[in-house]
Structure formats: structure tokens, C-alpha cells
Coordinates of C-alpha atoms in Angstrom, one line a residue:
M236 CA 129.3 79.5 187.8
S237 CA 126.8 77.3 186.0
I238 CA 123.4 76.3 187.4
A239 CA 122.5 72.6 187.2
Q240 CA 119.7 71.9 184.8
Q241 CA 116.5 70.7 186.4
S242 CA 115.0 67.4 185.6
E243 CA 111.3 66.9 185.0
M244 CA 109.5 63.6 185.5
V245 CA 107.5 62.7 182.4
A246 CA 106.5 59.1 183.3
A247 CA 106.4 56.8 186.3
T248 CA 104.9 53.5 187.6
G249 CA 102.0 54.0 190.0
K250 CA 103.0 51.3 192.5
S251 CA 105.8 49.1 193.5
F252 CA 106.2 45.6 191.9
P253 CA 108.3 42.5 192.5
L254 CA 110.9 41.1 190.1
S255 CA 110.8 37.4 189.5
A256 CA 112.9 34.6 188.2
S257 CA 111.5 35.3 184.7
N258 CA 111.1 38.5 182.7
T259 CA 109.1 41.3 184.4
T260 CA 107.6 44.1 182.3
V261 CA 106.0 47.3 183.3
S262 CA 104.5 50.1 181.1
L263 CA 105.2 53.8 181.3
S264 CA 103.0 56.5 179.8
I265 CA 105.2 59.4 178.7
E266 CA 103.5 62.8 179.2
A267 CA 104.6 65.9 177.3
P268 CA 106.9 68.1 179.4
T269 CA 105.4 71.2 180.9
G270 CA 108.1 72.6 183.2
P271 CA 111.9 72.7 183.1
A272 CA 112.2 70.2 180.2
L273 CA 109.8 72.2 178.1
Q274 CA 111.7 75.5 178.9
A275 CA 115.0 73.8 177.9
Q276 CA 113.5 72.6 174.7
A277 CA 112.2 76.1 173.9
A278 CA 115.7 77.4 174.5
G279 CA 117.0 75.1 171.9
K280 CA 118.8 72.7 174.2
A281 CA 119.0 69.0 173.3
R282 CA 116.7 66.8 175.4
Q283 CA 118.4 64.4 177.8
A284 CA 116.5 61.4 179.1
Y285 CA 117.1 59.4 182.3
L286 CA 115.5 56.2 183.5
R287 CA 115.4 56.0 187.4
L288 CA 114.9 52.9 189.4
E289 CA 114.1 53.8 193.0
K290 CA 113.6 52.1 196.3
I291 CA 114.8 48.7 195.2
T292 CA 114.5 46.5 198.3
G293 CA 114.7 42.8 199.0
S294 CA 116.3 39.9 200.7
G295 CA 118.5 37.0 200.0
M296 CA 121.1 36.9 197.2
P297 CA 119.2 37.8 194.0
V298 CA 120.7 37.7 190.5
G299 CA 121.2 40.9 188.6
Y300 CA 119.0 41.9 185.8
E301 CA 119.3 43.5 182.3
V302 CA 117.0 46.5 181.8
Y303 CA 115.4 46.9 178.4
L304 CA 113.3 49.8 177.0
H305 CA 111.0 48.8 174.1
S306 CA 107.7 49.3 172.4
P307 CA 104.8 46.8 172.9
N308 CA 105.3 45.2 169.6
E309 CA 108.7 43.9 170.7
S310 CA 107.9 40.6 172.5
D311 CA 111.5 39.5 173.0
P312 CA 113.6 42.6 173.8
Q313 CA 116.7 40.7 175.0
Q314 CA 117.2 39.6 171.5
H315 CA 118.1 43.2 170.6
E316 CA 121.1 44.4 172.5
E317 CA 120.5 48.0 171.3
L318 CA 117.4 48.1 173.5
C319 CA 119.4 47.5 176.7
A320 CA 119.4 50.5 179.0
G321 CA 121.9 48.9 181.3
L322 CA 122.5 46.3 184.1
L323 CA 120.8 46.3 187.4
P324 CA 123.3 44.9 190.0
L325 CA 121.8 43.9 193.3
F326 CA 124.9 43.5 195.4
G327 CA 124.3 44.8 198.9
L328 CA 120.5 44.8 198.4
E329 CA 119.5 43.2 201.7
K330 CA 121.7 45.5 203.8
A331 CA 120.5 48.6 201.9
S332 CA 116.9 47.4 202.6
K333 CA 117.2 47.5 206.4
P334 CA 117.5 50.6 208.4
G335 CA 120.7 50.8 210.4
R336 CA 124.1 52.4 210.6
G337 CA 124.7 54.2 207.3
H338 CA 121.5 53.0 205.7
A339 CA 118.0 54.5 205.7
G340 CA 116.6 51.2 204.6
T341 CA 115.2 52.7 201.4
G342 CA 117.1 50.2 199.3
L343 CA 119.2 50.8 196.1
H344 CA 118.6 53.5 193.5
Y345 CA 119.9 53.6 190.0
V346 CA 119.8 56.2 187.1
Y347 CA 120.5 55.3 183.5
K348 CA 121.1 57.8 180.7
V349 CA 118.7 56.7 178.0
T350 CA 118.7 59.7 175.6
D351 CA 119.9 57.8 172.6
L352 CA 117.7 54.8 173.3
I353 CA 114.6 56.9 173.6
A354 CA 115.5 58.7 170.3
K355 CA 115.8 55.3 168.6
L356 CA 112.5 54.1 169.9
E357 CA 110.7 57.3 168.8
H358 CA 111.8 56.5 165.2
Q359 CA 110.5 52.9 165.2
T360 CA 107.3 52.0 163.5
G361 CA 104.6 51.5 166.1
W362 CA 106.2 53.9 168.6
N363 CA 103.6 55.0 171.2
P364 CA 104.8 57.3 174.0
K365 CA 101.8 56.2 176.1
D366 CA 103.1 52.7 176.2
L367 CA 106.8 52.5 176.8
R368 CA 107.8 49.1 178.1
V369 CA 110.5 48.5 180.6
T370 CA 111.5 44.8 180.9
F371 CA 113.8 43.3 183.6
V372 CA 115.5 40.1 182.4
P373 CA 117.4 38.0 184.9
R374 CA 121.1 37.6 183.9
R375 CA 121.1 34.0 185.0
Q376 CA 118.9 31.4 186.8
Q377 CA 118.1 32.2 190.4
T378 CA 119.5 29.3 192.5
R379 CA 118.8 30.6 196.0
A380 CA 115.7 32.1 197.6
A381 CA 115.6 35.8 197.1
E382 CA 113.0 38.6 196.9
V383 CA 113.3 41.9 195.0
K384 CA 110.8 44.7 194.8
I385 CA 111.1 47.9 192.8
G386 CA 109.4 50.9 194.4
R387 CA 109.2 53.1 191.3
V388 CA 110.4 53.2 187.7
S389 CA 110.4 56.8 186.3
L390 CA 111.5 58.6 183.2
Y391 CA 113.0 62.2 183.5
Y392 CA 113.7 64.7 180.8
E393 CA 116.1 67.6 181.1

């Protein structure tokens, strides 16, 4: 029987923030692992990295977003497909944001495996782990009124 490997949060936003009809960027400061991820590294295990988007709440019918990880010197990340961590679909957001039958009202939650993307960024000129940018790019123009708020963006290592 194998024991599941524990994750360790190494970066997170300090407060919630809204997404808008244009690009929205937040910055994460990656700290060196001190717990389970450090122990795994010492044991020779390859590091795994996961980007978590938590407590995504809102109303209306918002468009989806593309999520990019990049360094501060990249002003237009959507021009580089290799920087895309994944898509953020928001189907069912309003229902998931309201407490009721089958829903706690805490919104949607997503996890993206970003191991290879973080490794690429670490090898770029100008890489600074204290300033990892996460940019949310609308997939199309918003045509109806909608609100979206992300409770927290965090990076976990295993």
C-alpha cells in the first residue's frame, strides 16, 4: 500500500481579487520548501508543481479564461502558447457560489499540473522566483454582465 505524497504550499496570493474583461495579473513569491517537498527532494524524488485556483465565485455568465505563468519581463504571455498552464472554465459558477443543495457556496476550485512549465521558467533569463506572474486572459469578449472573483491562487510542490 502506498502512502500519498504530501503537498507543500510554497506561494500564494494574500487576498481575493476580481477578474475583468481584460487581462488580470497577480504575482506570487515562491518560498523555498521547508517541509514535505524538501524531504521529497532530499530523498531524490523529482519535484512536482501544482497551481491551485480556489474559491472562484461570481454571478452571471462569465467567459472562460486562459491561465498563463510567466516572468515579469514577459508583457504579452498569450503570444507564447508554451506559457499556458490551462483553461479556466466557469460553467456553473453562479450555482457553485450560492449555498444550497449539494453546494457549500465556496465556488469552483481547479488544480493544474505545472511541473514542466515551472522548469521552463526557471531556465529563462531574468527568472525571479520572488515574482512569478499568473495572468488570466479572457477567451473572448464578455457580452453579458458577469462578475468573477478568485479567492486564492497558490503554488504547491510535492
